[in-house]
mmCIF file of C-alpha atoms in Angstrom:
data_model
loop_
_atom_site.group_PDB
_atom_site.id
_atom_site.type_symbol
_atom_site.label_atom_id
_atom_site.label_comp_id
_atom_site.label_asym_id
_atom_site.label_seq_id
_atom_site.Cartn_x
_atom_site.Cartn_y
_atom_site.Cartn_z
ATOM 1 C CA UNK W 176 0.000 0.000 0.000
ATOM 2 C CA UNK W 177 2.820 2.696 0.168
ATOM 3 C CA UNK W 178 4.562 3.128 -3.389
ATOM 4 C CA UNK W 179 5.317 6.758 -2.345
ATOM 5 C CA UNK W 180 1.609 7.710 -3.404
ATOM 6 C CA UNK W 181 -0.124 7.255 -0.060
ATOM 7 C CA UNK W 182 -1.330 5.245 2.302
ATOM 8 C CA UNK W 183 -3.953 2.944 3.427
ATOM 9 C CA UNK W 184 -5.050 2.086 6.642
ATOM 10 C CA UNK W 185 -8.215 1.554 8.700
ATOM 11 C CA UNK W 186 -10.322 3.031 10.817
ATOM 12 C CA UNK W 187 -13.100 1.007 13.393
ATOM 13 C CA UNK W 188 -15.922 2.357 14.371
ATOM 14 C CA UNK W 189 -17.551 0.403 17.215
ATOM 15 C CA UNK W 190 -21.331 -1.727 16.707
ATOM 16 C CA UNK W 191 -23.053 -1.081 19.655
ATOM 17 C CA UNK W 192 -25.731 -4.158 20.957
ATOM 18 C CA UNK W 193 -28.453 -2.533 22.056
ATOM 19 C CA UNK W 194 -29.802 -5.418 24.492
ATOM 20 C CA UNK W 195 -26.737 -6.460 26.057
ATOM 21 C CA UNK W 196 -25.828 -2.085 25.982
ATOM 22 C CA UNK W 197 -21.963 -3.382 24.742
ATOM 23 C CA UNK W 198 -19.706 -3.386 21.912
ATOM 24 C CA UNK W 199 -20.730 -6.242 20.006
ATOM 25 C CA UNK W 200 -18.028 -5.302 16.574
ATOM 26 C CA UNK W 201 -16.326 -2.717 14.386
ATOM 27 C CA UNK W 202 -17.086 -1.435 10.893
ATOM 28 C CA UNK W 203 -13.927 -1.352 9.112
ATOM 29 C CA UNK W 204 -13.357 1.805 7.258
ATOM 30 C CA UNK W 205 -10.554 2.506 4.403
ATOM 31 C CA UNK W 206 -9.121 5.856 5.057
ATOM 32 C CA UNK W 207 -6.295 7.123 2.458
ATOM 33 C CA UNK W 208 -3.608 9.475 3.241
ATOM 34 C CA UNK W 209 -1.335 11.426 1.008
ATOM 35 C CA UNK W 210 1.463 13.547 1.467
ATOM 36 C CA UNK W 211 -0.522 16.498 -0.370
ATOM 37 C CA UNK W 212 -3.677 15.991 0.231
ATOM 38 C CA UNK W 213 -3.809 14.442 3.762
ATOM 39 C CA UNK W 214 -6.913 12.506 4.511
ATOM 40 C CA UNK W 215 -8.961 11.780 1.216
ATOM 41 C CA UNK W 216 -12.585 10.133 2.254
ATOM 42 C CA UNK W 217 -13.809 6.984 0.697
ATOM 43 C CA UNK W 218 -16.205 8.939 -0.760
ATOM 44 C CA UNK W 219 -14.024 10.099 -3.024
ATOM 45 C CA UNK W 220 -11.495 7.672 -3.490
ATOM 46 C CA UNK W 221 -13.690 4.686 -3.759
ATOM 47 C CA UNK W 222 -15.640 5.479 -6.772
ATOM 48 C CA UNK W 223 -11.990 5.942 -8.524
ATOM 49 C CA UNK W 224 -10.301 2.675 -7.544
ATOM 50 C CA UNK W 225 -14.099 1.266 -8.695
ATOM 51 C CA UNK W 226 -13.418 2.768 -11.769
ATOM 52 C CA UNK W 227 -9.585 1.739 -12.560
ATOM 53 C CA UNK W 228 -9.862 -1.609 -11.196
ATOM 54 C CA UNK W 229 -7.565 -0.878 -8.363
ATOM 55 C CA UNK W 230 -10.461 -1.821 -6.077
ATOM 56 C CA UNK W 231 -9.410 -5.486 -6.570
ATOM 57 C CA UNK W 232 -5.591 -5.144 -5.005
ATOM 58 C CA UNK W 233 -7.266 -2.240 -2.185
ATOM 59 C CA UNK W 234 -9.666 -5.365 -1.453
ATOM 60 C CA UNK W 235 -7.285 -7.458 -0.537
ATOM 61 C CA UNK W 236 -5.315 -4.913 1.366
ATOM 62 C CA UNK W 237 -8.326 -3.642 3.251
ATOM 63 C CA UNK W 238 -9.102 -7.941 3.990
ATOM 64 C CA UNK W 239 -5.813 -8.477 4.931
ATOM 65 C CA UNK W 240 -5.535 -5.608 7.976
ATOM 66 C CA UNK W 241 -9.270 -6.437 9.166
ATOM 67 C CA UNK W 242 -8.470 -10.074 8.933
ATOM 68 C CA UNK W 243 -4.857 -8.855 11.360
ATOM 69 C CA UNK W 244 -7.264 -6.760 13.557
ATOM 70 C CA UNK W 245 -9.942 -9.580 14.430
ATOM 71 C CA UNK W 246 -7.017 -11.449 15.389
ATOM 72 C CA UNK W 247 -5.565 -8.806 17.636
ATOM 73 C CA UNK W 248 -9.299 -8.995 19.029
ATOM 74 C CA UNK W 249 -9.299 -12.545 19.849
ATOM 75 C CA UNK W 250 -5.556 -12.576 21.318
ATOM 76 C CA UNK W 251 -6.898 -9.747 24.230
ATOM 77 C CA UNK W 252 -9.708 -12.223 24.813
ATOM 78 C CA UNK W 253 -12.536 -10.352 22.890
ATOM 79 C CA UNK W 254 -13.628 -13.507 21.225
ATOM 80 C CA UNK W 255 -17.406 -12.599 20.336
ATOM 81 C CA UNK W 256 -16.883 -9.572 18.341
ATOM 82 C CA UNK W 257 -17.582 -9.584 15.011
ATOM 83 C CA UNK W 258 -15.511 -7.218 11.680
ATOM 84 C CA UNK W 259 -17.968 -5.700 8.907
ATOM 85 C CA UNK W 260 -16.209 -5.275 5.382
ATOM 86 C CA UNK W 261 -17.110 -3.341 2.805
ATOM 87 C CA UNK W 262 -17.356 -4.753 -0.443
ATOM 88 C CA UNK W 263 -17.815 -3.692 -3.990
ATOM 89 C CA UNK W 264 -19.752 -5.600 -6.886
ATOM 90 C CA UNK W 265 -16.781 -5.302 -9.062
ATOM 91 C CA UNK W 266 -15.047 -7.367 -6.059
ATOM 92 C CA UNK W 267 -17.876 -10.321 -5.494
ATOM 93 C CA UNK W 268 -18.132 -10.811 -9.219
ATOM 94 C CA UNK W 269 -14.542 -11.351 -9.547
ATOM 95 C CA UNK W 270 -14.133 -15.406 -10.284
ATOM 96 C CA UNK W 271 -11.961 -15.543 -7.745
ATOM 97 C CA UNK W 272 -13.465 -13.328 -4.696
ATOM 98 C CA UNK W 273 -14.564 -16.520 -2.690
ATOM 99 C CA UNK W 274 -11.821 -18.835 -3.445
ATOM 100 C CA UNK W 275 -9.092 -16.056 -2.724
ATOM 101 C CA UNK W 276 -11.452 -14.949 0.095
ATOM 102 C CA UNK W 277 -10.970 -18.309 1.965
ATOM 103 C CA UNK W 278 -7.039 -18.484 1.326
ATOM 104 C CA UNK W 279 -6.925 -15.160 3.290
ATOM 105 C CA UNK W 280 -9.844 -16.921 5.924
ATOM 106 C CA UNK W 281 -7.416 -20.008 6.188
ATOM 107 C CA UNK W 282 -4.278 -18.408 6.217
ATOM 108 C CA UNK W 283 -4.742 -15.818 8.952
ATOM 109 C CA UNK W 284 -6.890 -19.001 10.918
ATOM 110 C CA UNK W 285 -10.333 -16.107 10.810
ATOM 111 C CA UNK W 286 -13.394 -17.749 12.308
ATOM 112 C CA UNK W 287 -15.721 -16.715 9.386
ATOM 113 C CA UNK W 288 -18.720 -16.432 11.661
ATOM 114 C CA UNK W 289 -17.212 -13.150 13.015
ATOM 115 C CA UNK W 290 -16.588 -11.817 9.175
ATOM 116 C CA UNK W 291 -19.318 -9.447 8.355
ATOM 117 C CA UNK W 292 -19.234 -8.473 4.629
ATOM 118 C CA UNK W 293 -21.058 -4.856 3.586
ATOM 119 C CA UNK W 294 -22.389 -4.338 0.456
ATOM 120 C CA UNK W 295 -25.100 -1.247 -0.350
ATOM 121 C CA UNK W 296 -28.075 -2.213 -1.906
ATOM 122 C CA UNK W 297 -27.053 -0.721 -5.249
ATOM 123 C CA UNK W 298 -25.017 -3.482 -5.805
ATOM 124 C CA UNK W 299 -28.450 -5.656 -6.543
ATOM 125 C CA UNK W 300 -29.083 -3.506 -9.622
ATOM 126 C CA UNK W 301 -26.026 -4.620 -11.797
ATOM 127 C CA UNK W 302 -26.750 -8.269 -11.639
ATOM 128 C CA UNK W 303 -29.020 -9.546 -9.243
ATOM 129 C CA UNK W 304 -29.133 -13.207 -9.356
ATOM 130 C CA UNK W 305 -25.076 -13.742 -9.943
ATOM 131 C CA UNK W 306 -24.840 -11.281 -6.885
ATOM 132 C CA UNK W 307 -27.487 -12.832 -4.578
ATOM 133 C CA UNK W 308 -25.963 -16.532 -5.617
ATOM 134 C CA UNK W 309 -22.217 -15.161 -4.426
ATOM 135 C CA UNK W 310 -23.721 -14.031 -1.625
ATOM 136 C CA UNK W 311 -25.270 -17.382 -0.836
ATOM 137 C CA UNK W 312 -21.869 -19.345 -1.439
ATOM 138 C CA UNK W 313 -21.076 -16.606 1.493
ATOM 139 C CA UNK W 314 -23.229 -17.634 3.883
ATOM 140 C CA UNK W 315 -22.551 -21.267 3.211
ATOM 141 C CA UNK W 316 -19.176 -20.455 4.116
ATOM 142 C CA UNK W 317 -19.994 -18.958 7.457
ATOM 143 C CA UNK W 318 -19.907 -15.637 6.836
ATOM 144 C CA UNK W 319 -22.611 -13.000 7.478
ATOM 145 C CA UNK W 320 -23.915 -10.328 4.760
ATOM 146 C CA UNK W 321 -24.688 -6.729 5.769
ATOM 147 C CA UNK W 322 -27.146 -4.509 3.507
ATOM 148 C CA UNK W 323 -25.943 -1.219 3.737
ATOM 149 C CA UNK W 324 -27.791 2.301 3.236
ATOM 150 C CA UNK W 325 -31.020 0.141 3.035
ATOM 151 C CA UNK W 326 -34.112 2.150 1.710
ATOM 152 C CA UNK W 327 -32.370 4.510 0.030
ATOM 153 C CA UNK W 328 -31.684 2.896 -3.045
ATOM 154 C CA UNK W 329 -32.434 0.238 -5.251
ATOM 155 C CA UNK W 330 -34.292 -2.538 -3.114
ATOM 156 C CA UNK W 331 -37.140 -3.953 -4.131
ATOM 157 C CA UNK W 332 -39.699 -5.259 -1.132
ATOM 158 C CA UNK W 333 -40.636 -8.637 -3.443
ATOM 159 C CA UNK W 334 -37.448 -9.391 -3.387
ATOM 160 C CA UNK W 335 -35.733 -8.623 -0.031
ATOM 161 C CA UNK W 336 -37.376 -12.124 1.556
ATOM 162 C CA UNK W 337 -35.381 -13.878 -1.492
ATOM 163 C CA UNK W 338 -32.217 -12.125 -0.229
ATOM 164 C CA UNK W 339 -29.070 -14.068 0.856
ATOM 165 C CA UNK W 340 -28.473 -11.591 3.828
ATOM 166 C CA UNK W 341 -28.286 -11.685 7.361
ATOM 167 C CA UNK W 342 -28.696 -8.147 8.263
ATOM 168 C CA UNK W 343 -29.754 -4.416 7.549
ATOM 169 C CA UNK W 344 -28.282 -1.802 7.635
ATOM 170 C CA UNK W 345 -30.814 1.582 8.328
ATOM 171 C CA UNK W 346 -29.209 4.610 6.521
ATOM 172 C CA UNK W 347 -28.576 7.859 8.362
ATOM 173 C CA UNK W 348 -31.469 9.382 6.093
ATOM 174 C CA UNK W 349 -33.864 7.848 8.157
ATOM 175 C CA UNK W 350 -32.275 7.807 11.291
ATOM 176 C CA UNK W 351 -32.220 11.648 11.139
ATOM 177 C CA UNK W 352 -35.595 12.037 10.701
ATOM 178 C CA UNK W 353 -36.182 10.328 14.017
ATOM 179 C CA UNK W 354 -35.199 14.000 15.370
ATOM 180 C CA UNK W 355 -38.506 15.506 14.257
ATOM 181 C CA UNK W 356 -40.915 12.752 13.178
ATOM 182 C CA UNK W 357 -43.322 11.358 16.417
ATOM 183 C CA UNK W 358 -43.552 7.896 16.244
ATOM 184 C CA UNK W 359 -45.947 7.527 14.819
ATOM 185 C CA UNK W 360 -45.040 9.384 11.859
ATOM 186 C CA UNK W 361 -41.179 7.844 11.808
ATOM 187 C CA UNK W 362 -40.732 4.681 9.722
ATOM 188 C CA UNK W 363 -38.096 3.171 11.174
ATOM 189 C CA UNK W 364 -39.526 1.095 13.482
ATOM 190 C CA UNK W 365 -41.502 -0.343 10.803
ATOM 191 C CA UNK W 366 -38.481 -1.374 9.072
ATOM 192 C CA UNK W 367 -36.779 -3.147 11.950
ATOM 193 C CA UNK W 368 -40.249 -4.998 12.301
ATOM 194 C CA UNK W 369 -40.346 -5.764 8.130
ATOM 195 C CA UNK W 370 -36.707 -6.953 8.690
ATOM 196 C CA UNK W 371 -37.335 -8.955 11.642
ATOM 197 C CA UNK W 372 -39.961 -10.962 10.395
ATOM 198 C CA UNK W 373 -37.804 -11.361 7.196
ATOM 199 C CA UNK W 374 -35.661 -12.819 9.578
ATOM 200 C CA UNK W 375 -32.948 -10.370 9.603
ATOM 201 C CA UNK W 376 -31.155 -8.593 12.602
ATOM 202 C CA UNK W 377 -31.178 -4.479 11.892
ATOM 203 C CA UNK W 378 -28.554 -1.910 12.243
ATOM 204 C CA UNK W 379 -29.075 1.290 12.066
ATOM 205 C CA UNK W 380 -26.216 3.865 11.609
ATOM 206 C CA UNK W 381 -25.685 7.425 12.349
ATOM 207 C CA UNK W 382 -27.073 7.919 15.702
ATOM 208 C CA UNK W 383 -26.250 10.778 17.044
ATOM 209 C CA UNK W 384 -28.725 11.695 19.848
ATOM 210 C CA UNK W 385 -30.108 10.077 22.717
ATOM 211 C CA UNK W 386 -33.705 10.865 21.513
ATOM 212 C CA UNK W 387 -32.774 8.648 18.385
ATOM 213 C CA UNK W 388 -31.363 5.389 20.660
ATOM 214 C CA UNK W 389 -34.547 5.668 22.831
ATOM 215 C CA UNK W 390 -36.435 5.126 20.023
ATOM 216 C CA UNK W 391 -34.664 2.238 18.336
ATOM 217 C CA UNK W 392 -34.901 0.723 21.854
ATOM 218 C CA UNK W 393 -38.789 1.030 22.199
ATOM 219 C CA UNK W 394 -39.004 -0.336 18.449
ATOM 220 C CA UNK W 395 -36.151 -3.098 19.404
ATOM 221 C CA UNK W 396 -33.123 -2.195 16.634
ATOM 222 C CA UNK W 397 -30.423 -5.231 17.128
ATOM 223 C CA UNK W 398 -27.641 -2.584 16.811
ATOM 224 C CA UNK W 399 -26.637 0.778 16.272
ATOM 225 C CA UNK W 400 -23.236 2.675 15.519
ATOM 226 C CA UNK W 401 -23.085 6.225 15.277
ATOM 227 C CA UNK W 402 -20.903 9.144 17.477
ATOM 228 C CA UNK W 403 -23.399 8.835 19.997
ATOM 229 C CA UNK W 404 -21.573 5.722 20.815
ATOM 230 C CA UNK W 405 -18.146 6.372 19.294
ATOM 231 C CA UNK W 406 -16.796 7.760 16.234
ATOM 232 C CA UNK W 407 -14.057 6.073 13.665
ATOM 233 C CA UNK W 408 -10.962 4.808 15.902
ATOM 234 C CA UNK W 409 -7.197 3.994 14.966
ATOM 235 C CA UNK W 410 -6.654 0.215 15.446
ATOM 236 C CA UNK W 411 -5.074 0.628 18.589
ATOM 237 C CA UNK W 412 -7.847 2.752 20.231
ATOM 238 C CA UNK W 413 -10.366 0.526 18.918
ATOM 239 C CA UNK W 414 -8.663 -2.648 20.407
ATOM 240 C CA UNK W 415 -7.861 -0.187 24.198
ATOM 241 C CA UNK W 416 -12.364 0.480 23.554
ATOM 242 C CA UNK W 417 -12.786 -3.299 22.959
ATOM 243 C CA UNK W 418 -10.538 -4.860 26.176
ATOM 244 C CA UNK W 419 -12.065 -2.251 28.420
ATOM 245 C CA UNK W 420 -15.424 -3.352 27.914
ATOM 246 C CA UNK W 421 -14.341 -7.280 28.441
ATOM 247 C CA UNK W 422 -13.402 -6.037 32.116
ATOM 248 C CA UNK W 423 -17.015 -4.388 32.107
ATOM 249 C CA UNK W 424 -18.940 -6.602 30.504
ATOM 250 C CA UNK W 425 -17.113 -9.980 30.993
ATOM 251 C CA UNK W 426 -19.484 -11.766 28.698
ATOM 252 C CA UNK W 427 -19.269 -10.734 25.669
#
């Protein structure tokens, strides 16, 4: 990742379990840093490595430190907690992403059950049946699938029971609203219940106030993450976050 042009590295921002009121994972972030520019958001550098194909050796990169931090995790005795990836379409059609996938999952000796991979709902509009059978091969594998930003974008209800995913992901969009919308009028809750009887477990992101958790709570969210709970962290502040709880909450 250096070549002089910048760096990579991650950032973990801490998934908060509502019931148990602990840290139950981390969403891995890509940050990039150049000598000119300093910090350049995903947003922006994303779409370009998308673009060039450069997403494909970034992939691996980004797989490679999360796969190093979840190890890091289990060493200090945080066993339970889980990693969320992002992940591209250009990356899960690739007719290698599961087969080089797993020599990463074997060779760094990852429990897959605590691999969470991200993908927006976007990626369903490109080629939904190759995507959704990838995503299957997935799950058979162990490994859970996030919908991210879901609602916003291309989802279809008919099709999200058909889904090969294990969670959703509420986008801020909504979550926002929650400031000024009574409940009755807010339509979040009515997601977590569409997505709970769809079998999935529901996290919503961006929470920033306390009016917002008290509200997931009465409408039973799984999880949230969001500054109310903690922003982005450098891996070793995220690791100091996650042993601190153990000696807190011994359980999870």
């Amino acid at each position: 990742s250096g070549e002089g042009s910048g760096s990579l590295f991650l950032q973990y921002q801490p998934i908060y379990d509502v019931a148990s009121e602990s840290i139950c994972g981390f969403e891995a972030l890509a940050r990039l840093k150049t000598p000119s520019l300093g910090l350049i958001s995903p947003l922006e550098f994303i779409p370009i490595t998308e673009k060039t194909k450069l997403i494909i050796p970034l992939g691996e990169t980004i797989f490679l430190q999360a796969f190093r931090f979840l190890n890091r995790l289990r060493d200090q005795g945080c066993t339970q907690m889980s990693v969320s990836v992002n992940v591209s379409a250009i990356q899960l059609l690739r007719h290698d992403f599961i087969p080089s996938l797993q020599r990463m999952i074997k060779a760094m000796q990852i429990d897959a059950r605590y691999l969470v991979l991200e993908i927006t709902e976007s990626v369903f509009a490109s080629n939904y049946q190759e995507i959704n059978r990838i995503l299957g091969q997935l799950q058979k594998i162990g490994i859970q699938v996030a919908m991210d930003d879901f609602g916003t974008g291309y989802s279809s209800l008919a099709r999200e029971r058909e889904l090969n995913i294990n969670c959703l992901k509420i986008d801020k969009f909504f979550i926002d609203k929650l400031m000024d919308l009574t409940d009755e009028q807010a339509i979040s809750g009515d997601i977590i219940s569409m997505a709970h009887k769809l079998g999935h477990c529901v996290v919503a992101e961006g929470i920033e106030h306390e009016r917002q958790l008290s509200y997931l709570k009465r409408f039973f969210c799984d999880k949230i993450q969001g500054y109310l709970i903690s922003r982005p962290l450098d891996e070793e502040a995220a690791l100091a976050l996650a042993k601190e709880q153990l000696t807190s909450h011994p359980s999870s």
